[in-house]
mmCIF file with all atom_site columns, C-alpha atoms in Angstrom:
data_model
loop_
_atom_site.group_PDB
_atom_site.id
_atom_site.type_symbol
_atom_site.label_atom_id
_atom_site.label_alt_id
_atom_site.label_comp_id
_atom_site.label_asym_id
_atom_site.label_entity_id
_atom_site.label_seq_id
_atom_site.pdbx_PDB_ins_code
_atom_site.Cartn_x
_atom_site.Cartn_y
_atom_site.Cartn_z
_atom_site.occupancy
_atom_site.B_iso_or_equiv
_atom_site.pdbx_formal_charge
_atom_site.auth_seq_id
_atom_site.auth_comp_id
_atom_site.auth_asym_id
_atom_site.auth_atom_id
_atom_site.pdbx_PDB_model_num
ATOM 1   C CA . MET A 1 1   ? -17.543 -16.084 -3.734  1.00 0.00 ? 1   MET A CA 1
ATOM 2   C CA . SER A 1 2   ? -17.091 -12.719 -5.413  1.00 0.00 ? 2   SER A CA 1
ATOM 3   C CA . ALA A 1 3   ? -19.362 -11.473 -8.141  1.00 0.00 ? 3   ALA A CA 1
ATOM 4   C CA . PRO A 1 4   ? -17.952 -11.745 -11.658 1.00 0.00 ? 4   PRO A CA 1
ATOM 5   C CA . THR A 1 5   ? -17.847 -8.563  -13.688 1.00 0.00 ? 5   THR A CA 1
ATOM 6   C CA . GLN A 1 6   ? -20.124 -9.905  -16.440 1.00 0.00 ? 6   GLN A CA 1
ATOM 7   C CA . VAL A 1 7   ? -23.152 -11.900 -15.353 1.00 0.00 ? 7   VAL A CA 1
ATOM 8   C CA . THR A 1 8   ? -25.833 -13.176 -17.669 1.00 0.00 ? 8   THR A CA 1
ATOM 9   C CA . ALA A 1 9   ? -29.163 -12.453 -16.049 1.00 0.00 ? 9   ALA A CA 1
ATOM 10  C CA . GLN A 1 10  ? -31.228 -15.624 -16.407 1.00 0.00 ? 10  GLN A CA 1
ATOM 11  C CA . ARG A 1 11  ? -33.909 -17.186 -14.281 1.00 0.00 ? 11  ARG A CA 1
ATOM 12  C CA . THR A 1 12  ? -31.610 -19.885 -12.916 1.00 0.00 ? 12  THR A CA 1
ATOM 13  C CA . GLU A 1 13  ? -30.603 -21.006 -9.439  1.00 0.00 ? 13  GLU A CA 1
ATOM 14  C CA . ALA A 1 14  ? -27.015 -19.969 -10.179 1.00 0.00 ? 14  ALA A CA 1
ATOM 15  C CA . PHE A 1 15  ? -28.068 -16.408 -10.976 1.00 0.00 ? 15  PHE A CA 1
ATOM 16  C CA . PHE A 1 16  ? -30.217 -16.100 -7.841  1.00 0.00 ? 16  PHE A CA 1
ATOM 17  C CA . ARG A 1 17  ? -27.413 -17.668 -5.762  1.00 0.00 ? 17  ARG A CA 1
ATOM 18  C CA . LEU A 1 18  ? -25.230 -14.823 -7.023  1.00 0.00 ? 18  LEU A CA 1
ATOM 19  C CA . CYS A 1 19  ? -27.930 -12.293 -6.106  1.00 0.00 ? 19  CYS A CA 1
ATOM 20  C CA . ASN A 1 20  ? -28.284 -13.813 -2.617  1.00 0.00 ? 20  ASN A CA 1
ATOM 21  C CA . ASP A 1 21  ? -24.541 -13.926 -1.867  1.00 0.00 ? 21  ASP A CA 1
ATOM 22  C CA . ARG A 1 22  ? -24.083 -11.294 0.819   1.00 0.00 ? 22  ARG A CA 1
ATOM 23  C CA . ASN A 1 23  ? -20.460 -12.281 1.469   1.00 0.00 ? 23  ASN A CA 1
ATOM 24  C CA . ALA A 1 24  ? -19.332 -11.319 -2.013  1.00 0.00 ? 24  ALA A CA 1
ATOM 25  C CA . LYS A 1 25  ? -16.741 -8.551  -2.209  1.00 0.00 ? 25  LYS A CA 1
ATOM 26  C CA . SER A 1 26  ? -18.983 -6.765  -4.677  1.00 0.00 ? 26  SER A CA 1
ATOM 27  C CA . PRO A 1 27  ? -22.576 -7.950  -4.163  1.00 0.00 ? 27  PRO A CA 1
ATOM 28  C CA . TYR A 1 28  ? -24.514 -8.105  -7.406  1.00 0.00 ? 28  TYR A CA 1
ATOM 29  C CA . LEU A 1 29  ? -27.660 -6.300  -6.224  1.00 0.00 ? 29  LEU A CA 1
ATOM 30  C CA . ARG A 1 30  ? -26.176 -2.903  -5.361  1.00 0.00 ? 30  ARG A CA 1
ATOM 31  C CA . THR A 1 31  ? -27.744 -0.776  -8.074  1.00 0.00 ? 31  THR A CA 1
ATOM 32  C CA . LYS A 1 32  ? -31.315 0.065   -8.959  1.00 0.00 ? 32  LYS A CA 1
ATOM 33  C CA . PRO A 1 33  ? -31.052 -1.271  -12.555 1.00 0.00 ? 33  PRO A CA 1
ATOM 34  C CA . ARG A 1 34  ? -29.785 -4.651  -11.335 1.00 0.00 ? 34  ARG A CA 1
ATOM 35  C CA . ILE A 1 35  ? -32.578 -4.998  -8.787  1.00 0.00 ? 35  ILE A CA 1
ATOM 36  C CA . ILE A 1 36  ? -35.165 -4.108  -11.444 1.00 0.00 ? 36  ILE A CA 1
ATOM 37  C CA . GLU A 1 37  ? -33.547 -6.533  -13.905 1.00 0.00 ? 37  GLU A CA 1
ATOM 38  C CA . ALA A 1 38  ? -33.599 -9.398  -11.370 1.00 0.00 ? 38  ALA A CA 1
ATOM 39  C CA . LEU A 1 39  ? -37.271 -8.770  -10.553 1.00 0.00 ? 39  LEU A CA 1
ATOM 40  C CA . GLY A 1 40  ? -37.982 -8.588  -14.282 1.00 0.00 ? 40  GLY A CA 1
ATOM 41  C CA . LEU A 1 41  ? -36.736 -12.170 -14.668 1.00 0.00 ? 41  LEU A CA 1
ATOM 42  C CA . LEU A 1 42  ? -39.570 -13.184 -12.344 1.00 0.00 ? 42  LEU A CA 1
ATOM 43  C CA . GLY A 1 43  ? -42.144 -11.388 -14.493 1.00 0.00 ? 43  GLY A CA 1
ATOM 44  C CA . VAL A 1 44  ? -42.344 -8.124  -12.537 1.00 0.00 ? 44  VAL A CA 1
ATOM 45  C CA . PRO A 1 45  ? -42.670 -5.191  -14.984 1.00 0.00 ? 45  PRO A CA 1
ATOM 46  C CA . SER A 1 46  ? -39.912 -2.605  -14.630 1.00 0.00 ? 46  SER A CA 1
ATOM 47  C CA . GLN A 1 47  ? -42.405 0.166   -13.849 1.00 0.00 ? 47  GLN A CA 1
ATOM 48  C CA . LYS A 1 48  ? -43.875 -1.870  -10.980 1.00 0.00 ? 48  LYS A CA 1
ATOM 49  C CA . ALA A 1 49  ? -40.350 -2.642  -9.695  1.00 0.00 ? 49  ALA A CA 1
ATOM 50  C CA . ARG A 1 50  ? -39.576 1.100   -9.676  1.00 0.00 ? 50  ARG A CA 1
ATOM 51  C CA . VAL A 1 51  ? -42.809 1.797   -7.766  1.00 0.00 ? 51  VAL A CA 1
ATOM 52  C CA . ILE A 1 52  ? -41.931 -0.899  -5.216  1.00 0.00 ? 52  ILE A CA 1
ATOM 53  C CA . MET A 1 53  ? -38.433 0.518   -4.785  1.00 0.00 ? 53  MET A CA 1
ATOM 54  C CA . GLU A 1 54  ? -39.747 4.025   -4.212  1.00 0.00 ? 54  GLU A CA 1
ATOM 55  C CA . ARG A 1 55  ? -42.218 2.642   -1.673  1.00 0.00 ? 55  ARG A CA 1
ATOM 56  C CA . VAL A 1 56  ? -39.392 0.872   0.165   1.00 0.00 ? 56  VAL A CA 1
ATOM 57  C CA . VAL A 1 57  ? -37.392 4.119   0.207   1.00 0.00 ? 57  VAL A CA 1
ATOM 58  C CA . ARG A 1 58  ? -40.384 6.012   1.662   1.00 0.00 ? 58  ARG A CA 1
ATOM 59  C CA . ILE A 1 59  ? -41.009 3.313   4.292   1.00 0.00 ? 59  ILE A CA 1
ATOM 60  C CA . TRP A 1 60  ? -37.361 3.303   5.306   1.00 0.00 ? 60  TRP A CA 1
ATOM 61  C CA . GLN A 1 61  ? -37.096 7.093   5.499   1.00 0.00 ? 61  GLN A CA 1
ATOM 62  C CA . ARG A 1 62  ? -40.383 7.433   7.356   1.00 0.00 ? 62  ARG A CA 1
ATOM 63  C CA . ASP A 1 63  ? -38.807 6.715   10.746  1.00 0.00 ? 63  ASP A CA 1
ATOM 64  C CA . GLY A 1 64  ? -35.507 8.459   10.155  1.00 0.00 ? 64  GLY A CA 1
ATOM 65  C CA . PRO A 1 65  ? -32.049 7.045   9.481   1.00 0.00 ? 65  PRO A CA 1
ATOM 66  C CA . THR A 1 66  ? -30.943 3.819   11.161  1.00 0.00 ? 66  THR A CA 1
ATOM 67  C CA . ASN A 1 67  ? -27.671 1.966   10.833  1.00 0.00 ? 67  ASN A CA 1
ATOM 68  C CA . LEU A 1 68  ? -28.346 -1.470  9.331   1.00 0.00 ? 68  LEU A CA 1
ATOM 69  C CA . ARG A 1 69  ? -25.486 -2.993  11.338  1.00 0.00 ? 69  ARG A CA 1
ATOM 70  C CA . THR A 1 70  ? -27.184 -2.424  14.681  1.00 0.00 ? 70  THR A CA 1
ATOM 71  C CA . ARG A 1 71  ? -29.851 -4.575  16.325  1.00 0.00 ? 71  ARG A CA 1
ATOM 72  C CA . GLU A 1 72  ? -32.336 -1.783  15.814  1.00 0.00 ? 72  GLU A CA 1
ATOM 73  C CA . GLY A 1 73  ? -31.406 -1.643  12.123  1.00 0.00 ? 73  GLY A CA 1
ATOM 74  C CA . GLN A 1 74  ? -31.801 -5.415  11.726  1.00 0.00 ? 74  GLN A CA 1
ATOM 75  C CA . LYS A 1 75  ? -35.199 -5.328  13.458  1.00 0.00 ? 75  LYS A CA 1
ATOM 76  C CA . ARG A 1 76  ? -36.301 -2.422  11.321  1.00 0.00 ? 76  ARG A CA 1
ATOM 77  C CA . ARG A 1 77  ? -35.157 -4.230  8.162   1.00 0.00 ? 77  ARG A CA 1
ATOM 78  C CA . GLU A 1 78  ? -37.212 -7.297  9.121   1.00 0.00 ? 78  GLU A CA 1
ATOM 79  C CA . ASP A 1 79  ? -40.258 -5.104  9.847   1.00 0.00 ? 79  ASP A CA 1
ATOM 80  C CA . THR A 1 80  ? -39.863 -3.313  6.511   1.00 0.00 ? 80  THR A CA 1
ATOM 81  C CA . THR A 1 81  ? -39.507 -6.666  4.725   1.00 0.00 ? 81  THR A CA 1
ATOM 82  C CA . ALA A 1 82  ? -42.750 -7.900  6.302   1.00 0.00 ? 82  ALA A CA 1
ATOM 83  C CA . GLU A 1 83  ? -44.578 -4.648  5.499   1.00 0.00 ? 83  GLU A CA 1
ATOM 84  C CA . VAL A 1 84  ? -43.504 -4.629  1.849   1.00 0.00 ? 84  VAL A CA 1
ATOM 85  C CA . SER A 1 85  ? -44.367 -8.338  1.506   1.00 0.00 ? 85  SER A CA 1
ATOM 86  C CA . THR A 1 86  ? -47.924 -7.689  2.703   1.00 0.00 ? 86  THR A CA 1
ATOM 87  C CA . ILE A 1 87  ? -48.327 -4.649  0.424   1.00 0.00 ? 87  ILE A CA 1
ATOM 88  C CA . TYR A 1 88  ? -47.140 -6.548  -2.679  1.00 0.00 ? 88  TYR A CA 1
ATOM 89  C CA . PRO A 1 89  ? -48.062 -10.246 -2.157  1.00 0.00 ? 89  PRO A CA 1
ATOM 90  C CA . GLU A 1 90  ? -48.309 -10.776 -5.923  1.00 0.00 ? 90  GLU A CA 1
ATOM 91  C CA . VAL A 1 91  ? -44.548 -10.165 -6.117  1.00 0.00 ? 91  VAL A CA 1
ATOM 92  C CA . PHE A 1 92  ? -43.113 -11.368 -2.814  1.00 0.00 ? 92  PHE A CA 1
ATOM 93  C CA . ALA A 1 93  ? -45.379 -14.396 -2.302  1.00 0.00 ? 93  ALA A CA 1
ATOM 94  C CA . MET A 1 94  ? -45.243 -15.719 -5.875  1.00 0.00 ? 94  MET A CA 1
ATOM 95  C CA . PRO A 1 95  ? -44.466 -19.397 -6.525  1.00 0.00 ? 95  PRO A CA 1
ATOM 96  C CA . CYS A 1 96  ? -40.752 -20.062 -7.033  1.00 0.00 ? 96  CYS A CA 1
ATOM 97  C CA . ASN A 1 97  ? -38.703 -22.667 -8.926  1.00 0.00 ? 97  ASN A CA 1
ATOM 98  C CA . GLY A 1 98  ? -36.043 -23.399 -6.293  1.00 0.00 ? 98  GLY A CA 1
ATOM 99  C CA . PRO A 1 99  ? -34.618 -22.490 -2.874  1.00 0.00 ? 99  PRO A CA 1
ATOM 100 C CA . GLU A 1 100 ? -32.321 -19.706 -4.141  1.00 0.00 ? 100 GLU A CA 1
ATOM 101 C CA . GLU A 1 101 ? -35.143 -18.101 -6.110  1.00 0.00 ? 101 GLU A CA 1
ATOM 102 C CA . ARG A 1 102 ? -37.457 -18.414 -3.075  1.00 0.00 ? 102 ARG A CA 1
ATOM 103 C CA . LEU A 1 103 ? -34.849 -16.777 -0.810  1.00 0.00 ? 103 LEU A CA 1
ATOM 104 C CA . PHE A 1 104 ? -34.430 -13.979 -3.336  1.00 0.00 ? 104 PHE A CA 1
ATOM 105 C CA . VAL A 1 105 ? -38.182 -13.343 -3.653  1.00 0.00 ? 105 VAL A CA 1
ATOM 106 C CA . ARG A 1 106 ? -38.996 -13.596 0.073   1.00 0.00 ? 106 ARG A CA 1
ATOM 107 C CA . GLU A 1 107 ? -36.026 -11.664 1.512   1.00 0.00 ? 107 GLU A CA 1
ATOM 108 C CA . LYS A 1 108 ? -33.026 -10.674 -0.557  1.00 0.00 ? 108 LYS A CA 1
ATOM 109 C CA . ALA A 1 109 ? -34.822 -8.527  -3.130  1.00 0.00 ? 109 ALA A CA 1
ATOM 110 C CA . ILE A 1 110 ? -36.373 -6.413  -0.366  1.00 0.00 ? 110 ILE A CA 1
ATOM 111 C CA . HIS A 1 111 ? -33.072 -6.336  1.554   1.00 0.00 ? 111 HIS A CA 1
ATOM 112 C CA . ALA A 1 112 ? -31.345 -5.052  -1.584  1.00 0.00 ? 112 ALA A CA 1
ATOM 113 C CA . MET A 1 113 ? -34.008 -2.343  -1.912  1.00 0.00 ? 113 MET A CA 1
ATOM 114 C CA . ILE A 1 114 ? -33.464 -1.374  1.738   1.00 0.00 ? 114 ILE A CA 1
ATOM 115 C CA . TRP A 1 115 ? -29.722 -1.220  1.133   1.00 0.00 ? 115 TRP A CA 1
ATOM 116 C CA . TYR A 1 116 ? -30.453 1.002   -1.864  1.00 0.00 ? 116 TYR A CA 1
ATOM 117 C CA . ALA A 1 117 ? -32.675 3.200   0.347   1.00 0.00 ? 117 ALA A CA 1
ATOM 118 C CA . THR A 1 118 ? -29.945 3.550   2.972   1.00 0.00 ? 118 THR A CA 1
ATOM 119 C CA . SER A 1 119 ? -27.328 4.279   0.332   1.00 0.00 ? 119 SER A CA 1
ATOM 120 C CA . ARG A 1 120 ? -29.400 7.266   -0.766  1.00 0.00 ? 120 ARG A CA 1
ATOM 121 C CA . THR A 1 121 ? -29.490 8.662   2.774   1.00 0.00 ? 121 THR A CA 1
ATOM 122 C CA . ARG A 1 122 ? -25.917 8.014   3.933   1.00 0.00 ? 122 ARG A CA 1
ATOM 123 C CA . PRO A 1 123 ? -23.264 10.636  3.196   1.00 0.00 ? 123 PRO A CA 1
ATOM 124 C CA . GLN A 1 124 ? -21.401 9.889   0.004   1.00 0.00 ? 124 GLN A CA 1
ATOM 125 C CA . ARG A 1 125 ? -17.642 9.513   0.100   1.00 0.00 ? 125 ARG A CA 1
ATOM 126 C CA . ARG A 1 126 ? -15.753 11.579  -2.363  1.00 0.00 ? 126 ARG A CA 1
ATOM 127 C CA . ARG A 1 127 ? -13.992 9.549   -4.977  1.00 0.00 ? 127 ARG A CA 1
ATOM 128 C CA . GLY A 1 128 ? -10.285 9.648   -4.380  1.00 0.00 ? 128 GLY A CA 1
ATOM 129 C CA . ALA A 1 129 ? -10.666 10.906  -0.806  1.00 0.00 ? 129 ALA A CA 1
ATOM 130 C CA . ARG A 1 130 ? -7.772  8.733   0.340   1.00 0.00 ? 130 ARG A CA 1
ATOM 131 C CA . ARG A 1 131 ? -5.569  10.020  -2.470  1.00 0.00 ? 131 ARG A CA 1
ATOM 132 C CA . ALA A 1 132 ? -6.492  13.628  -1.650  1.00 0.00 ? 132 ALA A CA 1
ATOM 133 C CA . ALA A 1 133 ? -5.719  13.038  2.031   1.00 0.00 ? 133 ALA A CA 1
ATOM 134 C CA . GLN A 1 134 ? -2.336  11.552  1.151   1.00 0.00 ? 134 GLN A CA 1
ATOM 135 C CA . GLN A 1 135 ? -1.552  14.482  -1.139  1.00 0.00 ? 135 GLN A CA 1
ATOM 136 C CA . SER A 1 136 ? -2.449  17.022  1.541   1.00 0.00 ? 136 SER A CA 1
ATOM 137 C CA . GLN A 1 137 ? -0.326  15.112  4.060   1.00 0.00 ? 137 GLN A CA 1
ATOM 138 C CA . THR A 1 138 ? 2.597   15.088  1.618   1.00 0.00 ? 138 THR A CA 1
ATOM 139 C CA . GLN A 1 139 ? 2.162   18.818  1.000   1.00 0.00 ? 139 GLN A CA 1
ATOM 140 C CA . ALA A 1 140 ? 2.102   19.463  4.749   1.00 0.00 ? 140 ALA A CA 1
ATOM 141 C CA . GLN A 1 141 ? 5.311   17.466  5.189   1.00 0.00 ? 141 GLN A CA 1
ATOM 142 C CA . GLN A 1 142 ? 6.949   19.361  2.324   1.00 0.00 ? 142 GLN A CA 1
ATOM 143 C CA . SER A 1 143 ? 5.902   22.684  3.868   1.00 0.00 ? 143 SER A CA 1
ATOM 144 C CA . GLN A 1 144 ? 7.297   21.585  7.214   1.00 0.00 ? 144 GLN A CA 1
ATOM 145 C CA . THR A 1 145 ? 10.588  20.546  5.590   1.00 0.00 ? 145 THR A CA 1
ATOM 146 C CA . GLN A 1 146 ? 10.816  23.887  3.769   1.00 0.00 ? 146 GLN A CA 1
ATOM 147 C CA . ALA A 1 147 ? 10.134  25.753  7.013   1.00 0.00 ? 147 ALA A CA 1
ATOM 148 C CA . GLN A 1 148 ? 12.899  23.805  8.754   1.00 0.00 ? 148 GLN A CA 1
ATOM 149 C CA . GLN A 1 149 ? 15.291  24.544  5.889   1.00 0.00 ? 149 GLN A CA 1
ATOM 150 C CA . SER A 1 150 ? 14.407  28.249  6.037   1.00 0.00 ? 150 SER A CA 1
ATOM 151 C CA . GLN A 1 151 ? 14.954  28.264  9.780   1.00 0.00 ? 151 GLN A CA 1
ATOM 152 C CA . THR A 1 152 ? 18.322  26.538  9.325   1.00 0.00 ? 152 THR A CA 1
ATOM 153 C CA . GLN A 1 153 ? 19.321  29.076  6.667   1.00 0.00 ? 153 GLN A CA 1
ATOM 154 C CA . ALA A 1 154 ? 18.239  31.930  8.937   1.00 0.00 ? 154 ALA A CA 1
ATOM 155 C CA . GLN A 1 155 ? 20.374  30.522  11.741  1.00 0.00 ? 155 GLN A CA 1
ATOM 156 C CA . GLN A 1 156 ? 23.478  30.182  9.543   1.00 0.00 ? 156 GLN A CA 1
ATOM 157 C CA . PRO A 1 157 ? 24.501  33.890  9.799   1.00 0.00 ? 157 PRO A CA 1
ATOM 158 C CA . GLN A 1 158 ? 24.091  33.697  13.583  1.00 0.00 ? 158 GLN A CA 1
ATOM 159 C CA . THR A 1 159 ? 26.170  30.527  13.642  1.00 0.00 ? 159 THR A CA 1
ATOM 160 C CA . GLN A 1 160 ? 28.838  32.131  11.465  1.00 0.00 ? 160 GLN A CA 1
ATOM 161 C CA . ALA A 1 161 ? 28.896  35.204  13.714  1.00 0.00 ? 161 ALA A CA 1
ATOM 162 C CA . LEU A 1 162 ? 29.269  32.993  16.785  1.00 0.00 ? 162 LEU A CA 1
ATOM 163 C CA . GLN A 1 163 ? 32.060  31.052  15.083  1.00 0.00 ? 163 GLN A CA 1
ATOM 164 C CA . SER A 1 164 ? 33.846  34.317  14.218  1.00 0.00 ? 164 SER A CA 1
ATOM 165 C CA . GLN A 1 165 ? 33.417  35.550  17.786  1.00 0.00 ? 165 GLN A CA 1
ATOM 166 C CA . THR A 1 166 ? 34.749  32.239  19.123  1.00 0.00 ? 166 THR A CA 1
ATOM 167 C CA . GLN A 1 167 ? 37.747  32.427  16.789  1.00 0.00 ? 167 GLN A CA 1
ATOM 168 C CA . ALA A 1 168 ? 38.425  35.997  17.916  1.00 0.00 ? 168 ALA A CA 1
ATOM 169 C CA . GLN A 1 169 ? 38.268  34.921  21.558  1.00 0.00 ? 169 GLN A CA 1
ATOM 170 C CA . GLN A 1 170 ? 40.603  32.010  20.813  1.00 0.00 ? 170 GLN A CA 1
ATOM 171 C CA . SER A 1 171 ? 43.025  34.431  19.130  1.00 0.00 ? 171 SER A CA 1
ATOM 172 C CA . GLN A 1 172 ? 42.875  36.740  22.173  1.00 0.00 ? 172 GLN A CA 1
ATOM 173 C CA . THR A 1 173 ? 43.431  33.775  24.471  1.00 0.00 ? 173 THR A CA 1
ATOM 174 C CA . GLN A 1 174 ? 46.451  32.662  22.424  1.00 0.00 ? 174 GLN A CA 1
ATOM 175 C CA . ALA A 1 175 ? 47.814  36.213  22.458  1.00 0.00 ? 175 ALA A CA 1
ATOM 176 C CA . LEU A 1 176 ? 47.376  36.386  26.242  1.00 0.00 ? 176 LEU A CA 1
ATOM 177 C CA . GLN A 1 177 ? 49.070  33.009  26.624  1.00 0.00 ? 177 GLN A CA 1
ATOM 178 C CA . SER A 1 178 ? 51.974  34.178  24.469  1.00 0.00 ? 178 SER A CA 1
ATOM 179 C CA . GLN A 1 179 ? 52.236  37.388  26.483  1.00 0.00 ? 179 GLN A CA 1
ATOM 180 C CA . THR A 1 180 ? 52.114  35.402  29.738  1.00 0.00 ? 180 THR A CA 1
ATOM 181 C CA . GLN A 1 181 ? 54.877  33.084  28.504  1.00 0.00 ? 181 GLN A CA 1
ATOM 182 C CA . ALA A 1 182 ? 56.991  36.078  27.481  1.00 0.00 ? 182 ALA A CA 1
ATOM 183 C CA . GLN A 1 183 ? 56.539  37.646  30.926  1.00 0.00 ? 183 GLN A CA 1
ATOM 184 C CA . GLN A 1 184 ? 57.434  34.352  32.591  1.00 0.00 ? 184 GLN A CA 1
ATOM 185 C CA . SER A 1 185 ? 60.556  34.113  30.449  1.00 0.00 ? 185 SER A CA 1
ATOM 186 C CA . GLN A 1 186 ? 61.548  37.695  31.373  1.00 0.00 ? 186 GLN A CA 1
ATOM 187 C CA . THR A 1 187 ? 60.895  36.982  35.045  1.00 0.00 ? 187 THR A CA 1
ATOM 188 C CA . GLN A 1 188 ? 62.992  33.833  34.903  1.00 0.00 ? 188 GLN A CA 1
ATOM 189 C CA . ALA A 1 189 ? 65.798  35.634  33.070  1.00 0.00 ? 189 ALA A CA 1
ATOM 190 C CA . ALA A 1 190 ? 65.739  38.432  35.647  1.00 0.00 ? 190 ALA A CA 1
ATOM 191 C CA . THR A 1 191 ? 65.809  35.897  38.470  1.00 0.00 ? 191 THR A CA 1
ATOM 192 C CA . ASN A 1 192 ? 68.776  34.088  36.943  1.00 0.00 ? 192 ASN A CA 1
ATOM 193 C CA . ASN A 1 193 ? 70.818  37.324  36.635  1.00 0.00 ? 193 ASN A CA 1
#
């Protein structure tokens, strides 16, 4: 299920199901304002949510960068989740209205904060990097084509000179053949007399 572009933030199971959907093409909880907004629906003041997020960032950066897709990253995420839950039990141990809300409060909110923390430490891709790479490749191909054309044009005078030389040699050969035929004719005429 992919996240719709416009979502009404309400304290409903459907909204928290959307927040918990990690298989979405564009997961809902990928920005700081959305995480703060979702926690706000549970009664967490925005200032407290910001403090919690900064704490998660500090905890995550404390031990250096780790790739979340590795076993070490998964273990570290679980440890960070447990640590943050014990620091803020009033937020992450609060009573919940349903299973999706409970999953959000116990895990997914902290996981989203960890993802936010890692997104601040990973190198940012330039927007349009693929387009820029394609343009530079196209320019390189155009330069190569121009170089080949220049080389071909530079070789044309040499080719023309070789063609002229070949034609001159062919003319000499024809002249020699004509001379040889004339001599043979004279020799035959002299032999017949």
